[in-house]
XYZ file of C-alpha atoms in Angstrom:
571
model
C -0.589 -5.158 -10.562
C 2.876 -4.265 -11.665
C 5.129 -1.728 -10.007
C 4.942 0.405 -13.168
C 1.225 0.838 -12.807
C 1.542 1.458 -9.078
C 3.933 4.291 -9.840
C 1.658 5.699 -12.527
C 1.039 9.384 -12.153
C 3.787 11.235 -10.327
C 7.039 10.494 -8.625
C 8.835 7.365 -7.533
C 7.926 5.176 -4.636
C 9.218 6.654 -1.358
C 11.535 4.758 0.937
C 9.698 2.516 3.339
C 9.500 3.286 7.054
C 10.435 0.546 9.482
C 8.075 -0.335 12.293
C 7.953 -2.913 15.036
C 8.090 -6.504 13.816
C 5.559 -9.154 14.659
C 1.768 -9.024 14.442
C 0.013 -9.246 17.783
C -3.673 -9.239 16.925
C -6.084 -8.106 14.221
C -7.261 -4.559 14.173
C -10.729 -4.169 15.775
C -12.183 -2.769 12.541
C -11.196 -5.887 10.636
C -12.693 -8.040 13.365
C -15.854 -5.945 13.173
C -16.636 -6.690 9.574
C -15.339 -10.243 9.733
C -17.848 -10.845 12.508
C -20.597 -9.126 10.584
C -19.891 -11.269 7.533
C -20.968 -14.287 9.558
C -24.557 -13.109 9.087
C -24.579 -12.862 5.344
C -23.947 -14.846 2.238
C -21.240 -13.684 -0.098
C -19.841 -13.193 -3.424
C -19.660 -15.074 -6.665
C -17.196 -14.889 -9.507
C -13.916 -16.635 -10.066
C -10.801 -16.838 -8.003
C -7.082 -16.513 -7.956
C -4.727 -15.362 -5.271
C -3.400 -12.051 -6.561
C -0.347 -10.143 -5.463
C -0.243 -6.926 -7.477
C 3.533 -6.614 -7.358
C 4.142 -10.110 -8.729
C 2.283 -10.363 -11.998
C 4.075 -13.497 -13.202
C 3.081 -15.281 -10.017
C -0.532 -14.180 -10.465
C -0.612 -15.504 -14.018
C 0.704 -18.876 -12.880
C -1.703 -19.480 -10.027
C -4.967 -21.210 -10.727
C -7.086 -20.162 -7.770
C -7.483 -19.774 -4.018
C -5.715 -22.284 -1.879
C -7.204 -25.039 0.269
C -9.678 -24.300 3.016
C -8.013 -22.210 5.705
C -11.209 -20.858 7.156
C -11.443 -18.561 10.140
C -13.517 -19.854 13.038
C -17.029 -18.455 13.169
C -17.425 -15.281 15.190
C -20.589 -14.010 16.882
C -22.529 -11.653 14.625
C -22.929 -8.021 15.595
C -25.552 -6.673 13.224
C -26.757 -6.332 9.646
C -24.316 -5.844 6.790
C -25.141 -4.210 3.429
C -25.050 -6.534 0.447
C -24.803 -5.917 -3.264
C -28.296 -7.277 -3.842
C -30.069 -5.116 -1.313
C -29.498 -2.397 1.261
C -29.370 -4.510 4.432
C -29.238 -8.192 5.273
C -30.981 -8.924 8.574
C -30.632 -12.678 8.530
C -29.624 -15.517 6.254
C -29.446 -14.257 2.691
C -31.421 -16.201 0.139
C -29.990 -16.844 -3.273
C -30.892 -14.385 -6.012
C -33.753 -15.387 -8.310
C -32.555 -17.929 -10.813
C -33.656 -18.795 -14.278
C -33.386 -22.337 -15.641
C -29.787 -23.457 -15.718
C -28.866 -21.352 -12.676
C -28.474 -18.063 -14.538
C -29.920 -14.829 -13.238
C -32.581 -13.014 -15.276
C -31.266 -10.424 -17.718
C -33.525 -7.339 -17.718
C -32.915 -4.977 -20.635
C -34.288 -1.849 -19.027
C -32.630 0.015 -16.174
C -34.396 -0.603 -12.890
C -36.125 -3.776 -14.005
C -35.819 -7.122 -12.295
C -32.789 -7.469 -10.063
C -31.740 -3.949 -11.021
C -34.258 -2.596 -8.507
C -32.023 -3.786 -5.679
C -28.974 -2.208 -7.327
C -30.454 1.292 -7.402
C -33.707 1.676 -5.419
C -36.088 4.540 -6.104
C -34.953 7.685 -4.312
C -31.300 6.657 -3.981
C -30.077 9.734 -5.857
C -30.672 13.452 -5.322
C -31.966 13.655 -8.916
C -33.980 11.489 -11.268
C -31.551 9.442 -13.329
C -32.307 9.571 -17.070
C -33.143 6.261 -18.691
C -30.334 4.515 -20.608
C -31.958 5.379 -23.942
C -31.628 9.083 -23.126
C -27.984 8.775 -22.125
C -27.146 6.706 -25.197
C -28.796 8.773 -27.921
C -27.969 12.030 -29.683
C -25.127 14.108 -28.299
C -25.238 12.246 -24.967
C -24.551 8.988 -26.778
C -21.289 10.342 -28.154
C -19.984 11.156 -24.674
C -18.941 7.710 -23.488
C -18.167 6.673 -19.906
C -16.242 3.479 -19.183
C -15.109 1.958 -15.898
C -11.761 0.178 -15.657
C -12.438 -3.486 -14.821
C -9.645 -5.292 -12.969
C -10.170 -9.051 -13.261
C -8.390 -10.175 -10.046
C -11.167 -8.761 -7.813
C -14.634 -9.924 -8.895
C -17.596 -10.037 -6.517
C -16.449 -13.411 -5.244
C -13.346 -15.509 -5.621
C -14.761 -18.837 -4.490
C -18.587 -18.647 -4.088
C -18.255 -19.051 -0.316
C -20.037 -17.127 2.449
C -18.409 -13.843 3.418
C -17.439 -15.034 6.890
C -15.023 -17.551 5.374
C -14.347 -16.619 1.745
C -10.971 -15.885 0.196
C -11.240 -12.136 0.690
C -11.855 -12.625 4.404
C -9.373 -15.456 4.988
C -6.468 -14.071 3.021
C -6.786 -10.589 1.530
C -8.212 -8.696 4.506
C -6.205 -10.504 7.194
C -2.759 -9.022 7.818
C -1.401 -12.565 8.189
C -3.396 -13.980 5.267
C -1.874 -16.080 2.504
C 0.574 -17.565 5.026
C 1.823 -14.173 6.146
C 2.647 -13.015 2.633
C 1.147 -9.554 3.208
C 1.943 -9.081 6.905
C 4.661 -6.512 6.193
C 2.093 -3.990 4.992
C -0.837 -5.079 7.147
C -2.680 -7.208 4.577
C -3.179 -6.948 0.842
C -6.539 -5.098 0.887
C -8.404 -2.662 3.135
C -11.791 -3.014 1.427
C -13.618 -5.621 -0.636
C -16.612 -5.915 -2.976
C -19.963 -5.571 -1.252
C -20.911 -9.156 -0.340
C -23.389 -11.079 -2.449
C -24.945 -14.453 -1.637
C -23.450 -17.654 -3.013
C -24.989 -18.539 -6.367
C -26.173 -21.755 -7.987
C -25.144 -22.846 -11.464
C -22.542 -20.781 -13.312
C -21.894 -18.486 -10.359
C -19.000 -16.635 -11.979
C -21.134 -15.549 -14.932
C -24.080 -14.701 -12.666
C -21.924 -12.342 -10.614
C -20.342 -10.699 -13.626
C -23.822 -10.040 -14.956
C -24.654 -8.350 -11.699
C -21.615 -6.092 -12.035
C -22.726 -5.138 -15.547
C -26.206 -4.293 -14.221
C -24.757 -2.200 -11.431
C -22.579 -0.230 -13.840
C -25.400 0.198 -16.337
C -27.756 1.476 -13.630
C -25.163 4.144 -12.807
C -25.183 5.362 -16.427
C -21.882 3.753 -17.402
C -21.603 2.741 -21.075
C -19.165 -0.108 -20.616
C -15.989 -1.457 -19.063
C -12.399 -1.018 -20.128
C -11.112 -4.557 -19.652
C -7.591 -4.784 -18.235
C -6.085 -7.734 -20.109
C -3.479 -8.969 -17.671
C -2.465 -12.346 -19.090
C -2.665 -14.583 -22.118
C -3.836 -17.625 -20.144
C -5.196 -18.565 -16.729
C -8.045 -17.267 -14.572
C -7.719 -13.623 -15.551
C -7.948 -14.632 -19.204
C -10.955 -16.868 -18.523
C -12.690 -14.123 -16.590
C -12.163 -11.782 -19.540
C -14.140 -14.169 -21.752
C -16.899 -14.397 -19.156
C -17.136 -10.623 -18.876
C -17.625 -10.307 -22.632
C -20.474 -12.816 -22.400
C -21.985 -11.165 -19.326
C -22.122 -7.787 -21.086
C -23.749 -9.287 -24.179
C -26.390 -11.195 -22.229
C -27.373 -8.346 -19.902
C -27.447 -5.481 -22.409
C -26.199 -5.566 -26.015
C -25.529 -1.825 -25.788
C -23.095 -2.255 -22.883
C -19.641 -2.425 -24.445
C -16.232 -3.690 -23.338
C -13.153 -1.811 -24.536
C -10.047 -3.996 -24.802
C -7.126 -2.667 -22.749
C -4.048 -4.898 -23.025
C -1.892 -4.241 -19.966
C 1.619 -3.802 -21.277
C 3.128 -4.071 -17.805
C 1.988 -7.659 -17.392
C 0.916 -9.455 -20.590
C 4.292 -11.129 -21.010
C 4.701 -11.174 -24.794
C 6.991 -9.314 -27.159
C 5.329 -10.789 -30.246
C 2.832 -8.402 -31.901
C 1.144 -11.355 -33.615
C 0.428 -13.039 -30.273
C -1.259 -9.888 -28.988
C -3.138 -9.425 -32.269
C -4.521 -12.965 -32.003
C -5.661 -12.331 -28.412
C -7.371 -9.074 -29.379
C -9.011 -10.723 -32.378
C -10.413 -13.557 -30.274
C -11.939 -11.192 -27.716
C -12.820 -8.639 -30.377
C -15.134 -11.054 -32.193
C -17.515 -10.916 -29.211
C -20.610 -8.769 -29.869
C -19.876 -6.796 -26.703
C -16.438 -5.642 -27.887
C -16.401 -1.863 -28.285
C -16.283 -0.758 -31.909
C -16.748 2.598 -33.572
C -19.822 3.103 -35.787
C -17.602 2.407 -38.814
C -16.741 -1.046 -37.444
C -13.207 -0.407 -36.180
C -12.278 -2.322 -33.032
C -11.157 0.055 -30.267
C -7.886 -1.000 -28.636
C -6.606 1.100 -25.735
C -3.404 -0.385 -24.261
C -2.384 0.474 -20.710
C 1.114 2.008 -20.712
C 1.249 2.043 -24.491
C 4.713 3.599 -24.398
C 6.065 0.258 -23.162
C 6.244 -0.690 -26.875
C 7.349 1.349 -29.863
C 5.148 2.844 -32.548
C 6.594 0.310 -34.983
C 5.614 -2.542 -32.650
C 2.036 -1.288 -32.360
C 1.880 -0.840 -36.110
C 2.775 -4.517 -36.320
C -0.127 -5.417 -34.022
C -2.602 -3.466 -36.128
C -1.199 -4.881 -39.374
C -1.569 -8.413 -37.981
C -5.145 -7.709 -36.938
C -5.931 -6.581 -40.467
C -4.032 -9.249 -42.420
C -4.752 -12.270 -40.206
C -8.257 -11.436 -38.982
C -9.655 -8.719 -41.249
C -10.043 -6.350 -38.285
C -9.498 -2.620 -38.640
C -8.362 -0.855 -35.464
C -9.080 2.437 -33.719
C -6.000 2.842 -31.529
C -6.449 4.854 -28.298
C -3.187 4.498 -26.343
C -3.238 5.186 -22.606
C 0.048 6.660 -21.411
C 1.669 7.006 -18.039
C 3.452 10.043 -19.542
C 1.273 11.586 -22.234
C 3.471 14.640 -22.801
C 6.555 12.606 -23.601
C 4.959 10.234 -26.099
C 1.876 11.748 -27.743
C 3.817 13.216 -30.666
C 5.373 9.958 -31.819
C 2.076 8.056 -31.447
C -0.057 10.673 -33.184
C 0.120 9.194 -36.713
C -1.279 5.791 -35.646
C -3.837 6.917 -33.045
C -7.565 7.620 -33.099
C -7.365 9.182 -29.636
C -5.346 9.464 -26.437
C -5.686 8.901 -22.713
C -3.599 8.997 -19.542
C -3.812 7.208 -16.182
C -3.934 10.525 -14.364
C -3.416 12.013 -10.913
C -5.276 10.769 -7.832
C -5.172 13.957 -5.777
C -7.442 16.969 -6.164
C -4.510 19.340 -6.683
C -2.656 19.570 -9.964
C -5.612 18.581 -12.133
C -5.190 21.664 -14.335
C -2.777 19.801 -16.603
C -5.695 17.878 -18.071
C -6.843 21.082 -19.799
C -3.551 21.195 -21.677
C -3.753 17.500 -22.551
C -7.286 17.705 -23.931
C -6.382 20.721 -26.039
C -3.300 18.970 -27.382
C -5.329 15.890 -28.338
C -8.093 17.916 -29.995
C -5.580 20.099 -31.846
C -4.187 16.900 -33.338
C -7.686 15.796 -34.375
C -7.845 13.054 -31.733
C -10.458 12.192 -29.113
C -9.499 12.362 -25.428
C -10.484 9.849 -22.730
C -10.274 11.589 -19.346
C -9.397 9.649 -16.164
C -11.799 10.213 -13.264
C -10.884 8.830 -9.843
C -11.959 8.611 -6.208
C -8.700 8.051 -4.341
C -5.530 5.966 -4.228
C -3.979 4.169 -1.247
C -1.646 1.207 -1.824
C -0.398 -0.528 1.323
C 1.835 -2.987 -0.529
C 3.594 -0.124 -2.332
C 3.867 2.178 0.678
C 2.263 5.154 -1.096
C -1.004 7.073 -1.103
C -2.495 10.276 -2.471
C -4.482 12.740 -0.398
C -7.920 12.572 -1.990
C -9.462 15.225 0.249
C -12.652 13.273 1.006
C -14.657 13.586 -2.256
C -12.564 16.481 -3.602
C -10.636 14.310 -6.071
C -13.796 12.688 -7.429
C -15.425 16.074 -7.968
C -12.268 17.715 -9.373
C -11.585 14.999 -11.946
C -15.215 14.919 -13.086
C -15.276 18.709 -13.395
C -12.124 18.626 -15.507
C -13.740 16.119 -17.871
C -16.817 18.333 -18.118
C -15.157 21.737 -18.403
C -12.300 20.673 -20.677
C -14.570 18.958 -23.189
C -13.299 15.395 -22.898
C -14.895 12.996 -25.380
C -14.790 9.866 -23.246
C -14.245 9.213 -19.549
C -12.600 6.259 -17.825
C -13.384 5.724 -14.152
C -10.077 4.534 -12.711
C -11.031 2.126 -11.368
C -14.184 0.031 -11.133
C -12.696 -2.548 -8.779
C -8.959 -2.391 -8.143
C -9.071 -2.829 -4.378
C -5.271 -3.093 -4.155
C -5.155 0.582 -5.180
C -8.150 1.540 -3.031
C -9.471 3.251 -6.166
C -12.797 1.434 -6.558
C -16.070 3.058 -7.669
C -17.878 -0.286 -7.438
C -20.085 -0.886 -4.384
C -17.843 -1.993 -1.536
C -18.068 -3.026 2.077
C -16.787 0.283 3.409
C -18.423 2.676 0.937
C -21.621 0.965 -0.117
C -22.846 2.653 -3.294
C -21.852 6.172 -2.161
C -19.089 6.927 -4.668
C -20.925 5.333 -7.581
C -24.144 7.192 -6.771
C -22.282 10.477 -6.472
C -20.513 9.847 -9.765
C -23.855 9.433 -11.558
C -24.651 13.098 -10.899
C -21.535 14.270 -12.733
C -21.897 11.595 -15.403
C -25.354 12.928 -16.247
C -23.959 16.462 -16.619
C -21.073 15.169 -18.750
C -23.396 13.358 -21.115
C -26.387 15.696 -21.338
C -24.666 19.091 -21.067
C -26.947 20.242 -18.233
C -26.755 19.800 -14.483
C -29.510 17.479 -13.225
C -32.253 19.075 -11.163
C -32.009 18.187 -7.477
C -35.411 16.812 -6.490
C -34.672 15.242 -3.086
C -32.318 16.150 -0.256
C -29.353 13.788 -0.156
C -26.242 13.809 2.020
C -22.882 12.128 1.392
C -20.633 11.755 4.413
C -16.969 10.753 4.193
C -13.985 10.425 6.493
C -11.129 8.137 7.327
C -11.388 5.809 10.301
C -8.003 6.933 11.620
C -5.818 9.995 11.611
C -3.344 10.371 8.757
C -0.343 10.370 11.080
C -1.497 7.379 13.153
C 1.329 4.924 13.805
C -0.009 1.357 13.534
C 0.705 -0.592 16.706
C 0.636 -4.051 15.124
C 3.231 -5.829 13.054
C 3.013 -3.619 9.945
C 6.551 -2.548 9.033
C 5.871 -0.788 5.713
C 3.582 2.201 6.098
C 2.271 4.498 3.402
C 3.749 7.922 2.675
C 2.352 10.659 0.474
C 3.228 10.403 -3.192
C 5.103 13.359 -4.618
C 2.779 16.031 -5.989
C -0.122 15.099 -3.735
C -2.033 17.559 -1.619
C -0.943 17.604 2.021
C -2.562 15.036 4.300
C -5.620 16.256 6.171
C -7.896 14.932 8.909
C -11.402 15.980 7.952
C -14.978 14.818 7.794
C -16.868 16.072 4.751
C -20.588 16.641 4.523
C -21.489 16.934 0.851
C -25.092 18.125 0.629
C -27.466 18.092 -2.335
C -30.447 20.208 -1.275
C -33.680 21.257 -2.946
C -33.718 24.421 -0.795
C -31.495 26.004 1.868
C -31.415 24.109 5.153
C -29.467 23.606 8.335
C -27.218 20.555 8.499
C -26.757 19.129 11.985
C -23.564 17.143 12.418
C -22.035 14.808 14.935
C -18.396 13.781 14.935
C -17.891 11.581 17.952
C -18.763 13.740 20.955
C -18.710 17.008 18.965
C -22.075 18.330 17.786
C -22.480 21.277 15.447
C -24.650 22.746 12.696
C -24.045 24.750 9.546
C -26.227 26.478 6.983
C -26.140 24.909 3.527
C -27.515 26.526 0.375
C -29.712 24.907 -2.239
C -27.697 22.816 -4.673
C -24.344 21.176 -3.980
C -22.275 22.248 -0.979
C -19.196 20.789 0.719
C -18.584 21.442 4.416
C -15.451 20.222 6.193
C -15.316 19.358 9.892
C -12.371 18.328 12.058
C -11.928 14.576 12.353
C -12.485 13.198 15.829
C -12.784 9.810 17.517
C -16.179 8.143 17.355
C -18.935 7.885 14.779
C -19.921 10.615 12.313
C -23.472 11.543 11.286
C -25.344 14.383 9.582
C -28.992 15.288 9.022
C -31.001 17.913 7.155
C -33.211 20.201 9.238
C -35.626 22.568 7.523
C -38.456 24.447 9.185
C -37.695 22.677 12.453
C -38.262 19.246 10.910
C -35.580 16.630 10.493
C -35.136 15.142 7.039
C -32.487 13.107 5.244
C -29.917 11.575 7.594
C -26.649 9.719 7.045
C -24.293 7.940 9.422
C -20.899 6.371 8.842
C -20.977 2.735 9.906
C -17.344 2.657 11.042
C -15.965 4.634 13.979
C -12.779 6.671 14.034
C -10.037 5.486 16.411
C -6.851 7.166 17.572
C -5.083 3.879 18.223
C -4.916 1.511 15.248
C -3.099 -1.714 14.519
C -3.197 -1.510 10.715
C -2.802 1.632 8.630
C -5.851 2.370 6.471
C -5.816 5.711 4.648
C -8.808 5.190 2.377
C -11.787 7.468 2.860
C -14.961 5.668 3.893
C -18.266 7.065 2.622
C -22.005 6.743 3.147
C -25.122 8.231 1.579
C -28.521 9.113 3.015
C -30.060 7.848 -0.226
C -29.728 4.213 0.836
C -30.595 2.378 4.006
């Protein structure tokens, strides 16, 4: 992703901090999940080597390099997978239909969707898609920002030796390209088994099912390039959405930091080609919705040229919903050509009050507003992060969308692992953030808070202290972005309870308990070395229990400031 997008929000990139040169050995946590991957099958989708700061290079590359596989490492235990809660041995391929394509159930929870969201995973009973898509709820749309460089798999290889493991998670991966900042990524998509047939399409269908099961209406598709693997994957995603669920829509989001054209006709032709797909998001009156990322990169006259070309060359009318990095500076000039507005938004739980002003400004101009909702943001290769405050940012941004009357929501992002901003099921977080988001999504769409019918706990913490100095070869470390909340070292127990109860907690060697009321309650505990866990106790009987699968260490070799999360709702 471009530097512009990595600076989106507030402030410029801080100066880097120099650290000791040379990488001695991999961090134990990386070795832990690399070893665990040896037990499971892995992902499937398409593959390129992606360096977010070098978009031109990413467009030019055709895929992962030759086999540079890590030696096998002894397994240490079961690893969650995207097709089920736990893999205890060799993972069989998902059920296949003739031609190697997975079945396409139309109803939530049917077929392979059962493994995506098992019964009892949530603290409430999720409404069926028909309920969330009809009446007033159907007008409140929720999209998730899909970033094509990071699908479920890059090469259809087992997780012990796939491209994520060999190159993106290793500090010295891709021939040492990312060693300066300790490796390109800190997390990855939750592994899936290798697929037969058209494995890229099969995996994209699974991502659509996962999003649909969470109540999401569609993806905003980040259009990064005119040609190459990202472009091909865009076509496949349109087909995956159509084949899984005709009601699941894909909003076209040309990325103006990376597309590489100054010709409005070229962009119009690209949008027209993708826009002819049945899954392309259109308004009820037939207008194609176009929502460019960093719309202010081009002038109003330029965008008018794009829309004129769409109409004259392809007969397509447009509903223009520009997404700005600076809404306040540009909304006035774009108002005459826009159906609605959006902004990339802040990734810290403080300073979210400005969204109230932005929504009011959009509505006063007669425009819809698409509110950004986020989990966190930590970018090793840019040397910046925001303090998310465990789940505080997720809850704050959702509450702003709800209370301020946003029309649409964009989860930023579904799967941009280079930002650490993913809602999609991942190795370190499982389904925790996506499951939690479904609670607020249901309130956003229906207008009423869902009834809590089963005790559920969400536990989150980092695996290292915010001030930890990595002892390996990482020379660029992350600093807080301007405007962020101050860094904190906390474990959060977020409880959803049917009735008051005691919550027993363990943080390493420290044991404690606190009283939690019925409903939603956040309790913060000091971070400490070791493993964290929490359980519900009511009437002397133990109930729902959650444990973080990754321990906290004081000494680390690679800086990792993402919050890890787990839920008692899944094994």
